[in-house]
XYZ file of C-alpha atoms in Angstrom:
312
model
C 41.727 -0.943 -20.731
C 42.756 0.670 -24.205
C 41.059 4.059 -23.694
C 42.832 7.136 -24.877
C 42.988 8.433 -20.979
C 44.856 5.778 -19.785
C 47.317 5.825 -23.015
C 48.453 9.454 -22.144
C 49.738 8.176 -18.692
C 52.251 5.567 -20.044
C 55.022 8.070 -20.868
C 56.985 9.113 -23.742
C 58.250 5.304 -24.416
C 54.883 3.871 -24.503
C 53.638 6.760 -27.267
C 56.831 5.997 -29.146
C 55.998 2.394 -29.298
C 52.344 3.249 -30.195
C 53.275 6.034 -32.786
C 55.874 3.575 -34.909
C 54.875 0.681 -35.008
C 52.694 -1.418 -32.005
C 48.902 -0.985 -32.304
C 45.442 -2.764 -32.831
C 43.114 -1.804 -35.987
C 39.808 -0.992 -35.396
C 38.695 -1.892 -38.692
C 34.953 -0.538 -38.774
C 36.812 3.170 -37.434
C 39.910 2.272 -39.380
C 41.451 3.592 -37.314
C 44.905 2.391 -34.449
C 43.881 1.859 -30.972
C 46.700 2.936 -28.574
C 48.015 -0.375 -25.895
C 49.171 -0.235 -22.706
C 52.474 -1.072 -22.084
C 52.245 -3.026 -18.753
C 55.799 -3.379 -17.933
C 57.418 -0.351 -17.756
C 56.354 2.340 -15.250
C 56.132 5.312 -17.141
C 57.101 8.101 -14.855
C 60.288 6.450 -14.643
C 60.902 6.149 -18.228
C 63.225 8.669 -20.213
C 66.038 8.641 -22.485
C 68.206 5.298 -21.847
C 71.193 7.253 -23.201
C 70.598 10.052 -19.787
C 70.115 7.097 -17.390
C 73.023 6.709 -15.447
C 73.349 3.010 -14.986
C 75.351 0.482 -17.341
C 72.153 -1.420 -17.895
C 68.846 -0.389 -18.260
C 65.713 -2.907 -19.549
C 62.264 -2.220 -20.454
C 59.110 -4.143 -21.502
C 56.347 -3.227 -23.678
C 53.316 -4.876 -25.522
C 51.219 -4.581 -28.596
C 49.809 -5.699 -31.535
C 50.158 -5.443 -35.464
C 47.766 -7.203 -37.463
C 49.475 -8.270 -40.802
C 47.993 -10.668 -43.719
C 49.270 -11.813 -46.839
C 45.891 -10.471 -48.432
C 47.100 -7.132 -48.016
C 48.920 -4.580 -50.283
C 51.211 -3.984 -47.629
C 52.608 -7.269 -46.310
C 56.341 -6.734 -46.567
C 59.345 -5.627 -44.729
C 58.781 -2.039 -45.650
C 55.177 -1.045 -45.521
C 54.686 -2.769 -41.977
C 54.181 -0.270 -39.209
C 58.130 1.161 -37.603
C 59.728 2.084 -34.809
C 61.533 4.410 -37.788
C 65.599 4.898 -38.020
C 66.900 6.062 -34.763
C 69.912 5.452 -32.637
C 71.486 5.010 -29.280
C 74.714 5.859 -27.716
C 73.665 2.564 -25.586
C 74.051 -0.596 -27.155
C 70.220 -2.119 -27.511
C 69.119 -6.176 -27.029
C 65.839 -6.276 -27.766
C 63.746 -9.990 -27.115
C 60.553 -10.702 -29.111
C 58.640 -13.259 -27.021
C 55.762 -12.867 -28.842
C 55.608 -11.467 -32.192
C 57.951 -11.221 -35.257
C 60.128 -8.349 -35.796
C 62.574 -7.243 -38.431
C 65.619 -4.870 -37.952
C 67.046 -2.900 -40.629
C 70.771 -1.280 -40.573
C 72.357 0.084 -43.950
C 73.397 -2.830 -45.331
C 71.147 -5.561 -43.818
C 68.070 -6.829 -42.608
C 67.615 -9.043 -39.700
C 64.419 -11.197 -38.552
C 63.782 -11.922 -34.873
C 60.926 -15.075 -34.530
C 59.819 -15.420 -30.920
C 61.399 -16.469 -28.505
C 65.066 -14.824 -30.134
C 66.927 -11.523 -30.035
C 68.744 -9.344 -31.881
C 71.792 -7.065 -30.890
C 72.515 -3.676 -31.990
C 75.567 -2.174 -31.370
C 75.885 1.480 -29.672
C 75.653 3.896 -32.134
C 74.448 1.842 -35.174
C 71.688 3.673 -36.880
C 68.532 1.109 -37.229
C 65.111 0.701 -37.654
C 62.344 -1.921 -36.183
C 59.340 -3.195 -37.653
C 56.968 -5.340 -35.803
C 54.090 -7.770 -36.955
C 51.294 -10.018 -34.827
C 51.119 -9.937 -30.757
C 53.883 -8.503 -29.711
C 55.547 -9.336 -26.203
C 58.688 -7.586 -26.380
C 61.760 -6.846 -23.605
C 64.691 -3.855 -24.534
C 68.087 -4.151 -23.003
C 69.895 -0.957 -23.290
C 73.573 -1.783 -22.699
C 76.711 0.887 -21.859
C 79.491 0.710 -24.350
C 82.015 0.204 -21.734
C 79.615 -3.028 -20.119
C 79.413 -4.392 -23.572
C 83.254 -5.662 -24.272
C 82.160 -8.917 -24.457
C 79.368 -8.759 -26.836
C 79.695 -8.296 -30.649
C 80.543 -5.455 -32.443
C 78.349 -5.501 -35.521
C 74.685 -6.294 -35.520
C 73.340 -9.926 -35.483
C 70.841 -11.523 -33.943
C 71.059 -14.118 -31.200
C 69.386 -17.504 -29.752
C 68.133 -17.257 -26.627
C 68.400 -19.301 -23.096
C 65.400 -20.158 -20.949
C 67.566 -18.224 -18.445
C 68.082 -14.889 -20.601
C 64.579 -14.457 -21.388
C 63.861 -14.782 -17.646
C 66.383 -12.456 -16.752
C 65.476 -9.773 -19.817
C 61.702 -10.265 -18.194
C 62.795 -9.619 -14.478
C 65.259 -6.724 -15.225
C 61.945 -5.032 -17.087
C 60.694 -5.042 -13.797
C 63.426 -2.906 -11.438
C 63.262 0.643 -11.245
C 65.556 2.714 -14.252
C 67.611 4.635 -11.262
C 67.901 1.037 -9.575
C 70.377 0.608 -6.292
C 74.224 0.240 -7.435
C 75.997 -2.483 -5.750
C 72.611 -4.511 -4.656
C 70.573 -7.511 -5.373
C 70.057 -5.057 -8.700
C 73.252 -4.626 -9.850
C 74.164 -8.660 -9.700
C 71.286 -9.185 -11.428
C 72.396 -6.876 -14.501
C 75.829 -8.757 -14.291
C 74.128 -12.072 -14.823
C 72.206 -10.773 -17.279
C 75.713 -9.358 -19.305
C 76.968 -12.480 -18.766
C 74.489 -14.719 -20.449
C 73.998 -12.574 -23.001
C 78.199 -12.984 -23.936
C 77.489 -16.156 -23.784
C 74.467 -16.375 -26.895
C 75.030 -18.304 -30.236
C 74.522 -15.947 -33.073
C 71.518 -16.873 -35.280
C 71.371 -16.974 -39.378
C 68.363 -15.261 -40.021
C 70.108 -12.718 -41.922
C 69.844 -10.950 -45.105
C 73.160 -8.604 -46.138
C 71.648 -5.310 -48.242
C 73.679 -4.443 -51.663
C 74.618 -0.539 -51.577
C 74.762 -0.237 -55.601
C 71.871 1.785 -57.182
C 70.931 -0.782 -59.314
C 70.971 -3.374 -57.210
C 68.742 -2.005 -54.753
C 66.403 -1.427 -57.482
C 65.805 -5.138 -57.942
C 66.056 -5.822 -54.343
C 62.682 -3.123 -53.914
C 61.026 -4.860 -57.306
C 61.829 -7.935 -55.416
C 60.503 -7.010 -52.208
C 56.962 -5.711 -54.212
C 56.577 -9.128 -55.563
C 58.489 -11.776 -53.767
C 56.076 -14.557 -55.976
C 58.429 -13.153 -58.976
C 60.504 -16.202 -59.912
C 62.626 -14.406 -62.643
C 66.003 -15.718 -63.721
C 69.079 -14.136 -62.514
C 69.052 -13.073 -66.635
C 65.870 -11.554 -65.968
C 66.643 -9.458 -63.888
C 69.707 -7.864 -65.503
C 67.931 -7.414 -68.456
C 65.366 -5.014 -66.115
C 67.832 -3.351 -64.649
C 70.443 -2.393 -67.488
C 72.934 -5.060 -66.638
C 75.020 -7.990 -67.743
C 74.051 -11.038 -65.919
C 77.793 -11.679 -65.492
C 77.833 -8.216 -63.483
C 74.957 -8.741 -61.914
C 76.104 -12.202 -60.544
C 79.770 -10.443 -59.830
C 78.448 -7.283 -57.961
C 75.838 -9.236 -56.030
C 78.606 -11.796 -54.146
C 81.133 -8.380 -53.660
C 78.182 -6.824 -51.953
C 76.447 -9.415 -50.084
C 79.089 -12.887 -50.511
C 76.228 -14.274 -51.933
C 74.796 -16.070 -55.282
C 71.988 -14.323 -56.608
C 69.798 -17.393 -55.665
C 71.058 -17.743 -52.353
C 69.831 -14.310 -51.686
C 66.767 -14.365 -52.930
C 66.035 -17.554 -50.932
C 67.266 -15.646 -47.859
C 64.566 -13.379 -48.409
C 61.769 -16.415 -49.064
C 63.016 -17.582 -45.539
C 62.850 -14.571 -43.744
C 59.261 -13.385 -45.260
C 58.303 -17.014 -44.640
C 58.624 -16.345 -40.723
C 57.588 -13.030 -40.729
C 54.306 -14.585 -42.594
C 54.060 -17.438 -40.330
C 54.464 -15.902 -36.986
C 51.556 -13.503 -38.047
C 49.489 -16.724 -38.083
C 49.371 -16.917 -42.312
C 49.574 -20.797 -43.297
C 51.919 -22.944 -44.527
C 49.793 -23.266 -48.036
C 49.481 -19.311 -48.052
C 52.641 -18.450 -47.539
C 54.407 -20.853 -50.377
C 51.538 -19.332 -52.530
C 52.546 -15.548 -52.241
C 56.542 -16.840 -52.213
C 55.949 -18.232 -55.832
C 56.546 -22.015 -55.087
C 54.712 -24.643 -57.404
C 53.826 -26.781 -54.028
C 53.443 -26.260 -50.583
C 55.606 -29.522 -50.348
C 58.498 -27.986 -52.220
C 58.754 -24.918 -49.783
C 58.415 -27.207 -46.373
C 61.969 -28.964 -47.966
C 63.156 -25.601 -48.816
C 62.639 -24.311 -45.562
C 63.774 -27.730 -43.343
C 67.005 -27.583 -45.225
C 67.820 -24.392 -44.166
C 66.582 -24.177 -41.017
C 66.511 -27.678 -39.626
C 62.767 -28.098 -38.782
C 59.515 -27.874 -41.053
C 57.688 -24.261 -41.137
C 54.745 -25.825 -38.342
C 57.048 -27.252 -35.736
C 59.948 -24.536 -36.397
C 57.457 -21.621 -34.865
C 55.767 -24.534 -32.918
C 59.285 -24.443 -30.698
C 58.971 -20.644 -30.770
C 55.744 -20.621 -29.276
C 55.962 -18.935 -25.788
C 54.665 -20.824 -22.829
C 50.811 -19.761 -21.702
């Protein structure tokens, strides 16, 4: 059931979810449709920061409907959960869905099946696309020694997504020292224990490179020169090439295949094709983007989201 009723019962996380970024489109109304979220009870939810208890998961559920014949399929016109922080570090585990975090001077992409950690008090911002299965870890500074200290995101164990998925299920105020509280332990502990994954993109701070970055970003098909694009923006390509690897420690065609790869899961865990997706990326062949992405991320585009396809 989707009906408005039942959506002003879920509780201020659920209408948070719904108002940035998880919903259906009606498309003769044009208009979102509000989801359920199914895992969380909502009169328990509240702040994660007030709840008094190291660990604290939820679960929620949605959809975003994105395709590359839109205006607005890119990393900054897809619906948000917009810039916002915690004082509790946050996990969060797409297993379904594709979702992109943003800090100040990165992006990060999380396929399904992975998971991305941000720090306590790291200002970010989420951005969802497709059928979205998602579970939040919300983790106290103090219990989180042992995980990183900058954002990244992370691979993920059979037995962490289980965990993330059973934790969703226990009450917020759950009973310290109990069955509960070794369950949260485990959980820490196999989280610690995650190799961090390379799906990331670092964000120059300089004016003018961010200017190319959002040109870029508008028309990722552009296959300009690294001389072209100095010339647009007022530079020397020697600066351009000598600011860019300060900034990011990257070649200015390293980074801008960075960006191919991430769009190119985004696209393809929205359920866009292999042949659509090297079309709006610019590529002369869909043959020349399948070794493009296998070279940098060890599989071919169909069986690399094949293995991130969550069991029925």
């Amino acid at each position: 059931m989707v009906g408005s009723d039942r959506f002003d019962s879920i509780g201020q996380y659920g209408q948070n979810i719904w108002k940035y970024g998880q919903f259906s489109r009606d498309d003769d109304q044009n208009r979102a449709m509000p989801l359920w979220n199914e895992h969380s009870p909502s009169f328990e939810w509240t702040d994660p920061d007030l709840v008094p208890r190291p660990v604290v998961s939820i679960g929620a559920t949605g959809i975003v409907m994105e395709s590359l014949d839109r205006q607005d399929a890119d990393f900054r016109h897809q619906p948000a959960i917009d810039f916002h922080r915690h004082l509790k570090g946050e996990l969060l585990l797409a297993l379904r869905g594709v979702m992109t975090c943003e800090v100040e001077n990165g992006f990060w992409i999380v396929p399904p099946q992975s998971a991305i950690w941000v720090p306590g008090g790291v200002e970010h911002k989420f951005t969802t696309t497709g059928l979205l299965e998602c579970y939040v870890v919300f983790i106290d500074p103090h219990a989180a020694l042992k995980l990183p200290l900058t954002c990244c995101s992370l691979s993920t164990t059979p037995l962490l997504r289980e965990l993330m998925v059973r934790s969703a299920s226990l009450p917020m105020l759950y009973a310290e020292g109990g069955m509960e509280s070794h369950l949260m332990t485990l959980l820490l502990d196999e989280i610690a224990l995650q190799q961090v994954g390379n799906l990331h993109l670092p964000m120059p701070t300089d004016v003018r490179l961010r200017k190319i970055v959002d040109m870029i970003m508008d028309d990722p098909a552009d296959r300009g020169t690294i001389q072209t694009w100095a010339r647009r923006v007022g530079m020397s390509e020697r600066t351009l090439a000598r600011l860019l690897v300060h900034e990011t420690g990257m070649s200015f065609g390293r980074w801008r295949q960075q960006l191919h790869l991430m769009l190119a899961v985004r696209w393809l865990g929205a359920g866009s094709s292999v042949q659509q997706v090297s079309d709006a990326l610019g590529y002369e062949s869909a043959s020349s983007f399948v070794t493009m992405f296998r070279k940098n991320l060890g599989a071919p585009p169909g069986r690399y989201m094949a293995e991130r396809k969550p069991a029925a």
